[in-house]
Amino acid sequence: VVDFDKELRKLVSDLTDTMLQSAGAGLAAPQIGVGARVFTWHVDGEVGHLVNPSLDLSSEVQDGPEGCLSIPGLSIDCERALNVVAHGFTMHGEPVLVEGSDLLARALQHETDHLDGILFVDRLDREARKKAMRIIRESEWFGDSAPTIKVSPHPTNGFGI
């Protein structure tokens, strides 16, 4: 994201509303078909967002259940860093630093992965991934048509859609 404008503020608002209506812990722009490095989170009563995030991960790890609004009905243990320091910007272009542990650390990592084209099932060990893929194939929504992808109104400089 290079333009911190009205369009970006509208995107953050849409992401936040959609996330809260879906009872999610986070939502990234690519999940609603927008190729921009933006996500929102809602963890322990705190709602926030990050634009153009970069993460510093602790070497200490946590292993716990993880799910995704993009994969309804799936929750499976996934290893993540226990603590995260996230650097990024607000929707107004102001630098921000977010420190999180436990669930917030998990959400920050999960949503940043979406911005990089990674789903949490890509991070599972072989056996857990096989189990997850079986659950996905057996889901009622498996085989439904893919959502329509929208082109970002912001210059992507060759990154994203």
Tab-separated table of N, CA and C in Angstrom:
chain	number	residue	atom	x	y	z
A	1	VAL	N	0.855	-1.177	0.000
A	1	VAL	CA	0.000	0.000	0.000
A	1	VAL	C	0.892	1.229	0.000
A	2	VAL	N	0.647	2.103	-0.945
A	2	VAL	CA	1.415	3.340	-1.022
A	2	VAL	C	0.543	4.576	-0.825
A	3	ASP	N	-0.761	4.448	-1.021
A	3	ASP	CA	-1.677	5.574	-0.847
A	3	ASP	C	-2.524	5.358	0.404
A	4	PHE	N	-2.354	6.230	1.367
A	4	PHE	CA	-3.121	6.166	2.610
A	4	PHE	C	-4.265	7.164	2.481
A	5	ASP	N	-5.275	6.747	1.756
A	5	ASP	CA	-6.349	7.642	1.352
A	5	ASP	C	-7.710	7.131	1.797
A	6	LYS	N	-8.745	7.793	1.290
A	6	LYS	CA	-10.121	7.447	1.622
A	6	LYS	C	-10.433	6.000	1.249
A	7	GLU	N	-9.913	5.531	0.121
A	7	GLU	CA	-10.140	4.148	-0.318
A	7	GLU	C	-9.571	3.150	0.685
A	8	LEU	N	-8.400	3.443	1.213
A	8	LEU	CA	-7.791	2.556	2.202
A	8	LEU	C	-8.614	2.560	3.492
A	9	ARG	N	-9.053	3.717	3.928
A	9	ARG	CA	-9.867	3.781	5.136
A	9	ARG	C	-11.175	3.011	4.957
A	10	LYS	N	-11.748	3.061	3.769
A	10	LYS	CA	-12.971	2.299	3.467
A	10	LYS	C	-12.667	0.806	3.503
A	11	LEU	N	-11.530	0.395	2.964
A	11	LEU	CA	-11.137	-1.012	2.986
A	11	LEU	C	-10.991	-1.506	4.424
A	12	VAL	N	-10.309	-0.733	5.274
A	12	VAL	CA	-10.134	-1.131	6.679
A	12	VAL	C	-11.500	-1.235	7.357
A	13	SER	N	-12.391	-0.312	7.078
A	13	SER	CA	-13.736	-0.350	7.649
A	13	SER	C	-14.486	-1.605	7.183
A	14	ASP	N	-14.407	-1.906	5.888
A	14	ASP	CA	-15.072	-3.103	5.346
A	14	ASP	C	-14.493	-4.376	5.954
A	15	LEU	N	-13.170	-4.441	6.061
A	15	LEU	CA	-12.532	-5.610	6.670
A	15	LEU	C	-12.984	-5.781	8.116
A	16	THR	N	-13.007	-4.685	8.863
A	16	THR	CA	-13.405	-4.745	10.273
A	16	THR	C	-14.851	-5.201	10.406
A	17	ASP	N	-15.748	-4.598	9.633
A	17	ASP	CA	-17.165	-4.974	9.697
A	17	ASP	C	-17.370	-6.438	9.341
A	18	THR	N	-16.732	-6.880	8.273
A	18	THR	CA	-16.873	-8.271	7.826
A	18	THR	C	-16.325	-9.227	8.870
A	19	MET	N	-15.164	-8.906	9.426
A	19	MET	CA	-14.548	-9.751	10.453
A	19	MET	C	-15.462	-9.868	11.670
A	20	LEU	N	-15.986	-8.750	12.143
A	20	LEU	CA	-16.830	-8.759	13.332
A	20	LEU	C	-18.141	-9.500	13.075
A	21	GLN	N	-18.724	-9.317	11.895
A	21	GLN	CA	-19.967	-10.025	11.552
A	21	GLN	C	-19.743	-11.525	11.439
A	22	SER	N	-18.545	-11.922	11.079
A	22	SER	CA	-18.218	-13.340	10.911
A	22	SER	C	-17.643	-13.956	12.176
A	23	ALA	N	-17.514	-13.169	13.228
A	23	ALA	CA	-16.946	-13.622	14.509
A	23	ALA	C	-15.543	-14.183	14.333
A	24	GLY	N	-14.748	-13.519	13.483
A	24	GLY	CA	-13.380	-13.952	13.253
A	24	GLY	C	-12.403	-13.221	14.158
A	25	ALA	N	-11.204	-13.792	14.279
A	25	ALA	CA	-10.134	-13.156	15.053
A	25	ALA	C	-9.282	-12.268	14.156
A	26	GLY	N	-9.489	-12.344	12.850
A	26	GLY	CA	-8.741	-11.529	11.916
A	26	GLY	C	-9.276	-11.700	10.515
A	27	LEU	N	-8.954	-10.750	9.648
A	27	LEU	CA	-9.349	-10.826	8.249
A	27	LEU	C	-8.370	-9.999	7.425
A	28	ALA	N	-7.857	-10.605	6.360
A	28	ALA	CA	-6.894	-9.933	5.484
A	28	ALA	C	-7.568	-9.539	4.172
A	29	ALA	N	-7.087	-8.458	3.577
A	29	ALA	CA	-7.667	-7.954	2.333
A	29	ALA	C	-7.785	-9.034	1.241
A	30	PRO	N	-6.766	-9.884	1.031
A	30	PRO	CA	-6.920	-10.911	-0.004
A	30	PRO	C	-8.094	-11.859	0.239
A	31	GLN	N	-8.527	-12.014	1.479
A	31	GLN	CA	-9.656	-12.893	1.774
A	31	GLN	C	-10.974	-12.345	1.253
A	32	ILE	N	-11.040	-11.035	1.007
A	32	ILE	CA	-12.249	-10.464	0.414
A	32	ILE	C	-11.983	-10.014	-1.023
A	33	GLY	N	-10.919	-10.562	-1.598
A	33	GLY	CA	-10.638	-10.330	-3.007
A	33	GLY	C	-9.902	-9.058	-3.335
A	34	VAL	N	-9.227	-8.452	-2.354
A	34	VAL	CA	-8.485	-7.212	-2.591
A	34	VAL	C	-6.997	-7.484	-2.397
A	35	GLY	N	-6.213	-7.221	-3.421
A	35	GLY	CA	-4.772	-7.465	-3.368
A	35	GLY	C	-4.021	-6.324	-2.730
A	36	ALA	N	-4.182	-6.164	-1.423
A	36	ALA	CA	-3.480	-5.106	-0.691
A	36	ALA	C	-2.952	-5.697	0.614
A	37	ARG	N	-1.834	-5.176	1.097
A	37	ARG	CA	-1.204	-5.692	2.325
A	37	ARG	C	-1.820	-4.997	3.547
A	38	VAL	N	-3.057	-5.413	3.848
A	38	VAL	CA	-3.827	-4.830	4.946
A	38	VAL	C	-4.584	-5.955	5.643
A	39	PHE	N	-4.621	-5.916	6.976
A	39	PHE	CA	-5.497	-6.834	7.691
A	39	PHE	C	-6.012	-6.192	8.970
A	40	THR	N	-7.064	-6.802	9.502
A	40	THR	CA	-7.637	-6.388	10.767
A	40	THR	C	-7.564	-7.558	11.736
A	41	TRP	N	-7.717	-7.264	13.035
A	41	TRP	CA	-7.803	-8.337	14.023
A	41	TRP	C	-8.766	-7.929	15.129
A	42	HIS	N	-9.284	-8.959	15.799
A	42	HIS	CA	-10.157	-8.779	16.959
A	42	HIS	C	-9.807	-9.884	17.946
A	43	VAL	N	-8.987	-9.539	18.921
A	43	VAL	CA	-8.488	-10.513	19.897
A	43	VAL	C	-8.625	-9.928	21.292
A	44	ASP	N	-9.199	-10.702	22.183
A	44	ASP	CA	-9.364	-10.297	23.582
A	44	ASP	C	-10.005	-8.911	23.704
A	45	GLY	N	-11.023	-8.662	22.875
A	45	GLY	CA	-11.753	-7.402	22.932
A	45	GLY	C	-11.084	-6.240	22.226
A	46	GLU	N	-9.876	-6.433	21.715
A	46	GLU	CA	-9.147	-5.363	21.014
A	46	GLU	C	-9.320	-5.523	19.510
A	47	VAL	N	-9.741	-4.443	18.871
A	47	VAL	CA	-9.862	-4.416	17.411
A	47	VAL	C	-8.752	-3.535	16.877
A	48	GLY	N	-8.044	-4.018	15.862
A	48	GLY	CA	-6.966	-3.229	15.281
A	48	GLY	C	-6.749	-3.579	13.829
A	49	HIS	N	-5.826	-2.877	13.218
A	49	HIS	CA	-5.479	-3.142	11.820
A	49	HIS	C	-4.007	-2.815	11.602
A	50	LEU	N	-3.451	-3.398	10.564
A	50	LEU	CA	-2.074	-3.108	10.149
A	50	LEU	C	-2.023	-3.005	8.641
A	51	VAL	N	-1.240	-2.060	8.180
A	51	VAL	CA	-0.982	-1.873	6.753
A	51	VAL	C	0.501	-2.123	6.529
A	52	ASN	N	0.833	-2.878	5.494
A	52	ASN	CA	2.217	-3.204	5.150
A	52	ASN	C	3.003	-3.768	6.342
A	53	PRO	N	2.480	-4.810	6.982
A	53	PRO	CA	3.149	-5.330	8.175
A	53	PRO	C	4.425	-6.102	7.880
A	54	SER	N	5.324	-6.071	8.850
A	54	SER	CA	6.477	-6.972	8.880
A	54	SER	C	6.565	-7.472	10.319
A	55	LEU	N	6.964	-8.733	10.464
A	55	LEU	CA	6.949	-9.358	11.780
A	55	LEU	C	8.333	-9.778	12.230
A	56	ASP	N	8.586	-9.612	13.523
A	56	ASP	CA	9.744	-10.199	14.192
A	56	ASP	C	9.184	-11.266	15.118
A	57	LEU	N	9.589	-12.532	14.894
A	57	LEU	CA	9.043	-13.665	15.631
A	57	LEU	C	10.008	-14.141	16.700
A	58	SER	N	9.450	-14.546	17.834
A	58	SER	CA	10.276	-15.132	18.887
A	58	SER	C	10.668	-16.548	18.487
A	59	SER	N	11.735	-17.053	19.086
A	59	SER	CA	12.133	-18.441	18.823
A	59	SER	C	11.291	-19.410	19.645
A	60	GLU	N	10.663	-18.916	20.711
A	60	GLU	CA	9.781	-19.737	21.532
A	60	GLU	C	8.471	-19.952	20.771
A	61	VAL	N	7.954	-21.177	20.788
A	61	VAL	CA	6.768	-21.497	19.989
A	61	VAL	C	5.579	-21.886	20.856
A	62	GLN	N	4.421	-21.827	20.250
A	62	GLN	CA	3.176	-22.295	20.836
A	62	GLN	C	2.537	-23.245	19.828
A	63	ASP	N	1.786	-24.201	20.322
A	63	ASP	CA	1.060	-25.124	19.460
A	63	ASP	C	-0.375	-25.117	19.949
A	64	GLY	N	-1.292	-24.764	19.067
A	64	GLY	CA	-2.680	-24.688	19.497
A	64	GLY	C	-3.620	-24.655	18.316
A	65	PRO	N	-4.921	-24.717	18.609
A	65	PRO	CA	-5.914	-24.764	17.538
A	65	PRO	C	-5.946	-23.473	16.734
A	66	GLU	N	-6.094	-23.650	15.440
A	66	GLU	CA	-6.177	-22.501	14.540
A	66	GLU	C	-7.243	-22.799	13.498
A	67	GLY	N	-7.987	-21.783	13.143
A	67	GLY	CA	-9.004	-21.887	12.111
A	67	GLY	C	-8.880	-20.697	11.189
A	68	CYS	N	-9.769	-20.640	10.195
A	68	CYS	CA	-9.672	-19.569	9.208
A	68	CYS	C	-11.046	-19.323	8.604
A	69	LEU	N	-11.427	-18.063	8.465
A	69	LEU	CA	-12.696	-17.741	7.826
A	69	LEU	C	-12.734	-18.234	6.382
A	70	SER	N	-11.579	-18.413	5.757
A	70	SER	CA	-11.524	-18.912	4.381
A	70	SER	C	-11.734	-20.416	4.293
A	71	ILE	N	-11.640	-21.104	5.419
A	71	ILE	CA	-11.812	-22.563	5.450
A	71	ILE	C	-12.806	-22.884	6.570
A	72	PRO	N	-14.093	-22.639	6.338
A	72	PRO	CA	-15.096	-22.817	7.396
A	72	PRO	C	-15.115	-24.240	7.953
A	73	GLY	N	-15.264	-24.314	9.261
A	73	GLY	CA	-15.423	-25.606	9.913
A	73	GLY	C	-14.142	-26.349	10.234
A	74	LEU	N	-13.002	-25.792	9.894
A	74	LEU	CA	-11.738	-26.463	10.156
A	74	LEU	C	-11.010	-25.770	11.299
A	75	SER	N	-10.654	-26.543	12.307
A	75	SER	CA	-9.806	-26.065	13.392
A	75	SER	C	-8.846	-27.193	13.708
A	76	ILE	N	-7.560	-26.885	13.626
A	76	ILE	CA	-6.549	-27.917	13.823
A	76	ILE	C	-5.307	-27.270	14.434
A	77	ASP	N	-4.574	-28.019	15.247
A	77	ASP	CA	-3.390	-27.465	15.898
A	77	ASP	C	-2.328	-27.067	14.877
A	78	CYS	N	-1.764	-25.879	15.098
A	78	CYS	CA	-0.738	-25.331	14.209
A	78	CYS	C	0.327	-24.671	15.080
A	79	GLU	N	1.579	-24.922	14.764
A	79	GLU	CA	2.676	-24.313	15.522
A	79	GLU	C	2.944	-22.905	15.003
A	80	ARG	N	3.087	-21.986	15.951
A	80	ARG	CA	3.391	-20.578	15.653
A	80	ARG	C	4.383	-20.057	16.692
A	81	ALA	N	4.983	-18.934	16.387
A	81	ALA	CA	5.821	-18.257	17.381
A	81	ALA	C	4.933	-17.809	18.537
A	82	LEU	N	5.454	-17.870	19.737
A	82	LEU	CA	4.691	-17.493	20.926
A	82	LEU	C	4.528	-15.980	21.036
A	83	ASN	N	5.563	-15.253	20.620
A	83	ASN	CA	5.554	-13.784	20.727
A	83	ASN	C	5.906	-13.167	19.381
A	84	VAL	N	5.278	-12.026	19.105
A	84	VAL	CA	5.494	-11.331	17.836
A	84	VAL	C	5.598	-9.833	18.088
A	85	VAL	N	6.494	-9.198	17.370
A	85	VAL	CA	6.526	-7.743	17.290
A	85	VAL	C	6.226	-7.410	15.831
A	86	ALA	N	5.114	-6.699	15.624
A	86	ALA	CA	4.673	-6.343	14.270
A	86	ALA	C	4.910	-4.860	14.030
A	87	HIS	N	5.544	-4.565	12.922
A	87	HIS	CA	5.770	-3.187	12.503
A	87	HIS	C	4.892	-2.947	11.284
A	88	GLY	N	4.304	-1.776	11.199
A	88	GLY	CA	3.469	-1.451	10.049
A	88	GLY	C	2.987	-0.027	10.158
A	89	PHE	N	1.832	0.206	9.552
A	89	PHE	CA	1.258	1.542	9.519
A	89	PHE	C	-0.234	1.469	9.806
A	90	THR	N	-0.776	2.573	10.307
A	90	THR	CA	-2.216	2.697	10.445
A	90	THR	C	-2.785	3.069	9.080
A	91	MET	N	-4.102	3.095	8.989
A	91	MET	CA	-4.745	3.474	7.726
A	91	MET	C	-4.486	4.936	7.373
A	92	HIS	N	-3.929	5.702	8.311
A	92	HIS	CA	-3.601	7.109	8.071
A	92	HIS	C	-2.123	7.299	7.723
A	93	GLY	N	-1.376	6.187	7.633
A	93	GLY	CA	0.027	6.260	7.264
A	93	GLY	C	0.974	6.484	8.428
A	94	GLU	N	0.463	6.402	9.649
A	94	GLU	CA	1.303	6.601	10.828
A	94	GLU	C	1.980	5.279	11.206
A	95	PRO	N	3.280	5.293	11.470
A	95	PRO	CA	3.965	4.067	11.880
A	95	PRO	C	3.374	3.525	13.183
A	96	VAL	N	3.298	2.209	13.284
A	96	VAL	CA	2.749	1.579	14.484
A	96	VAL	C	3.529	0.305	14.772
A	97	LEU	N	3.649	0.000	16.053
A	97	LEU	CA	4.285	-1.225	16.507
A	97	LEU	C	3.285	-1.941	17.405
A	98	VAL	N	3.064	-3.223	17.119
A	98	VAL	CA	2.131	-4.022	17.917
A	98	VAL	C	2.901	-5.212	18.466
A	99	GLU	N	2.863	-5.386	19.786
A	99	GLU	CA	3.490	-6.541	20.415
A	99	GLU	C	2.391	-7.474	20.882
A	100	GLY	N	2.535	-8.756	20.538
A	100	GLY	CA	1.511	-9.703	20.935
A	100	GLY	C	2.094	-11.039	21.331
A	101	SER	N	1.372	-11.716	22.196
A	101	SER	CA	1.727	-13.083	22.564
A	101	SER	C	0.461	-13.927	22.495
A	102	ASP	N	0.653	-15.231	22.563
A	102	ASP	CA	-0.458	-16.174	22.563
A	102	ASP	C	-1.388	-15.943	21.364
A	103	LEU	N	-2.692	-15.684	21.627
A	103	LEU	CA	-3.674	-15.582	20.543
A	103	LEU	C	-3.407	-14.383	19.629
A	104	LEU	N	-3.006	-13.241	20.187
A	104	LEU	CA	-2.715	-12.092	19.328
A	104	LEU	C	-1.519	-12.393	18.431
A	105	ALA	N	-0.491	-13.023	18.967
A	105	ALA	CA	0.668	-13.400	18.150
A	105	ALA	C	0.234	-14.342	17.029
A	106	ARG	N	-0.626	-15.296	17.351
A	106	ARG	CA	-1.129	-16.241	16.353
A	106	ARG	C	-1.902	-15.500	15.255
A	107	ALA	N	-2.783	-14.578	15.662
A	107	ALA	CA	-3.591	-13.835	14.689
A	107	ALA	C	-2.713	-12.968	13.786
A	108	LEU	N	-1.725	-12.285	14.361
A	108	LEU	CA	-0.843	-11.438	13.549
A	108	LEU	C	-0.078	-12.262	12.522
A	109	GLN	N	0.389	-13.440	12.926
A	109	GLN	CA	1.112	-14.318	12.000
A	109	GLN	C	0.178	-14.868	10.929
A	110	HIS	N	-0.999	-15.310	11.342
A	110	HIS	CA	-1.972	-15.892	10.427
A	110	HIS	C	-2.373	-14.891	9.342
A	111	GLU	N	-2.696	-13.665	9.758
A	111	GLU	CA	-3.141	-12.663	8.791
A	111	GLU	C	-2.002	-12.188	7.893
A	112	THR	N	-0.798	-12.065	8.428
A	112	THR	CA	0.344	-11.703	7.584
A	112	THR	C	0.606	-12.800	6.561
A	113	ASP	N	0.434	-14.055	6.970
A	113	ASP	CA	0.558	-15.160	6.009
A	113	ASP	C	-0.400	-14.978	4.838
A	114	HIS	N	-1.649	-14.580	5.117
A	114	HIS	CA	-2.603	-14.361	4.023
A	114	HIS	C	-2.059	-13.344	3.021
A	115	LEU	N	-1.398	-12.320	3.517
A	115	LEU	CA	-0.849	-11.282	2.629
A	115	LEU	C	0.260	-11.837	1.750
A	116	ASP	N	0.884	-12.929	2.204
A	116	ASP	CA	1.959	-13.570	1.450
A	116	ASP	C	1.481	-14.796	0.686
A	117	GLY	N	0.149	-15.004	0.634
A	117	GLY	CA	-0.404	-16.132	-0.112
A	117	GLY	C	-0.282	-17.469	0.594
A	118	ILE	N	-0.158	-17.443	1.911
A	118	ILE	CA	0.014	-18.672	2.691
A	118	ILE	C	-1.220	-18.893	3.558
A	119	LEU	N	-1.759	-20.107	3.520
A	119	LEU	CA	-2.843	-20.496	4.423
A	119	LEU	C	-2.250	-21.286	5.579
A	120	PHE	N	-2.930	-21.295	6.711
A	120	PHE	CA	-2.366	-21.992	7.866
A	120	PHE	C	-2.185	-23.475	7.600
A	121	VAL	N	-2.987	-24.072	6.719
A	121	VAL	CA	-2.800	-25.496	6.416
A	121	VAL	C	-1.450	-25.748	5.733
A	122	ASP	N	-0.888	-24.726	5.102
A	122	ASP	CA	0.439	-24.852	4.487
A	122	ASP	C	1.532	-24.989	5.545
A	123	ARG	N	1.246	-24.617	6.773
A	123	ARG	CA	2.236	-24.657	7.858
A	123	ARG	C	2.124	-25.923	8.711
A	124	LEU	N	1.156	-26.770	8.417
A	124	LEU	CA	0.947	-27.986	9.205
A	124	LEU	C	1.961	-29.059	8.856
A	125	ASP	N	2.251	-29.940	9.833
A	125	ASP	CA	3.097	-31.086	9.521
A	125	ASP	C	2.318	-32.042	8.612
A	126	ARG	N	3.003	-33.017	8.067
A	126	ARG	CA	2.420	-33.892	7.047
A	126	ARG	C	1.115	-34.550	7.490
A	127	GLU	N	1.097	-35.125	8.682
A	127	GLU	CA	-0.097	-35.830	9.155
A	127	GLU	C	-1.261	-34.868	9.405
A	128	ALA	N	-0.982	-33.740	10.027
A	128	ALA	CA	-2.037	-32.759	10.295
A	128	ALA	C	-2.579	-32.195	8.985
A	129	ARG	N	-1.701	-31.970	8.015
A	129	ARG	CA	-2.143	-31.457	6.709
A	129	ARG	C	-3.030	-32.468	6.005
A	130	LYS	N	-2.671	-33.746	6.049
A	130	LYS	CA	-3.506	-34.790	5.438
A	130	LYS	C	-4.889	-34.796	6.088
A	131	LYS	N	-4.926	-34.683	7.407
A	131	LYS	CA	-6.202	-34.652	8.126
A	131	LYS	C	-7.017	-33.421	7.713
A	132	ALA	N	-6.363	-32.271	7.653
A	132	ALA	CA	-7.044	-31.030	7.264
A	132	ALA	C	-7.602	-31.132	5.850
A	133	MET	N	-6.828	-31.663	4.932
A	133	MET	CA	-7.285	-31.777	3.546
A	133	MET	C	-8.466	-32.739	3.434
A	134	ARG	N	-8.477	-33.795	4.246
A	134	ARG	CA	-9.614	-34.726	4.246
A	134	ARG	C	-10.866	-34.003	4.737
A	135	ILE	N	-10.734	-33.219	5.812
A	135	ILE	CA	-11.866	-32.464	6.344
A	135	ILE	C	-12.382	-31.472	5.295
A	136	ILE	N	-11.480	-30.817	4.606
A	136	ILE	CA	-11.865	-29.862	3.562
A	136	ILE	C	-12.619	-30.578	2.438
A	137	ARG	N	-12.076	-31.702	1.963
A	137	ARG	CA	-12.732	-32.439	0.869
A	137	ARG	C	-14.122	-32.925	1.258
A	138	GLU	N	-14.334	-33.210	2.542
A	138	GLU	CA	-15.623	-33.711	3.019
A	138	GLU	C	-16.587	-32.591	3.406
A	139	SER	N	-16.148	-31.344	3.341
A	139	SER	CA	-17.000	-30.224	3.740
A	139	SER	C	-18.110	-29.995	2.721
A	140	GLU	N	-19.213	-29.402	3.182
A	140	GLU	CA	-20.349	-29.153	2.297
A	140	GLU	C	-20.042	-28.100	1.234
A	141	TRP	N	-19.078	-27.233	1.479
A	141	TRP	CA	-18.759	-26.173	0.530
A	141	TRP	C	-17.670	-26.563	-0.471
A	142	PHE	N	-17.031	-27.710	-0.258
A	142	PHE	CA	-15.943	-28.123	-1.155
A	142	PHE	C	-16.469	-28.229	-2.584
A	143	GLY	N	-15.754	-27.645	-3.529
A	143	GLY	CA	-16.152	-27.685	-4.929
A	143	GLY	C	-16.980	-26.497	-5.367
A	144	ASP	N	-17.394	-25.632	-4.422
A	144	ASP	CA	-18.120	-24.419	-4.800
A	144	ASP	C	-17.205	-23.537	-5.642
A	145	SER	N	-17.793	-22.676	-6.444
A	145	SER	CA	-16.990	-21.794	-7.283
A	145	SER	C	-16.203	-20.804	-6.432
A	146	ALA	N	-15.075	-20.405	-6.953
A	146	ALA	CA	-14.200	-19.459	-6.252
A	146	ALA	C	-14.823	-18.064	-6.262
A	147	PRO	N	-14.497	-17.239	-5.264
A	147	PRO	CA	-15.025	-15.869	-5.248
A	147	PRO	C	-14.404	-15.033	-6.353
A	148	THR	N	-15.066	-13.960	-6.699
A	148	THR	CA	-14.552	-13.026	-7.691
A	148	THR	C	-13.434	-12.199	-7.062
A	149	ILE	N	-12.335	-12.057	-7.776
A	149	ILE	CA	-11.199	-11.269	-7.286
A	149	ILE	C	-11.314	-9.851	-7.841
A	150	LYS	N	-11.178	-8.868	-6.964
A	150	LYS	CA	-11.216	-7.471	-7.375
A	150	LYS	C	-9.794	-6.944	-7.496
A	151	VAL	N	-9.605	-6.047	-8.408
A	151	VAL	CA	-8.301	-5.420	-8.572
A	151	VAL	C	-8.200	-4.250	-7.598
A	152	SER	N	-7.077	-4.174	-6.908
A	152	SER	CA	-6.862	-3.093	-5.957
A	152	SER	C	-6.868	-1.749	-6.689
A	153	PRO	N	-7.516	-0.739	-6.105
A	153	PRO	CA	-7.483	0.590	-6.722
A	153	PRO	C	-6.156	1.294	-6.474
A	154	HIS	N	-5.289	0.671	-5.675
A	154	HIS	CA	-3.999	1.276	-5.329
A	154	HIS	C	-2.907	0.695	-6.206
A	155	PRO	N	-1.883	1.486	-6.535
A	155	PRO	CA	-0.754	0.938	-7.284
A	155	PRO	C	-0.106	-0.178	-6.476
A	156	THR	N	0.137	-1.327	-7.098
A	156	THR	CA	0.731	-2.452	-6.377
A	156	THR	C	2.209	-2.617	-6.712
A	157	ASN	N	2.717	-1.794	-7.618
A	157	ASN	CA	4.132	-1.846	-7.984
A	157	ASN	C	4.597	-3.245	-8.329
A	158	GLY	N	3.721	-4.002	-9.013
A	158	GLY	CA	4.078	-5.345	-9.441
A	158	GLY	C	3.813	-6.417	-8.400
A	159	PHE	N	3.322	-6.051	-7.216
A	159	PHE	CA	3.005	-7.014	-6.178
A	159	PHE	C	1.500	-7.157	-6.059
A	160	GLY	N	1.039	-8.344	-5.810
A	160	GLY	CA	-0.381	-8.571	-5.608
A	160	GLY	C	-1.165	-8.447	-6.892
A	161	ILE	N	-2.454	-8.282	-6.727
A	161	ILE	CA	-3.378	-8.256	-7.879
A	161	ILE	C	-3.661	-6.839	-8.270
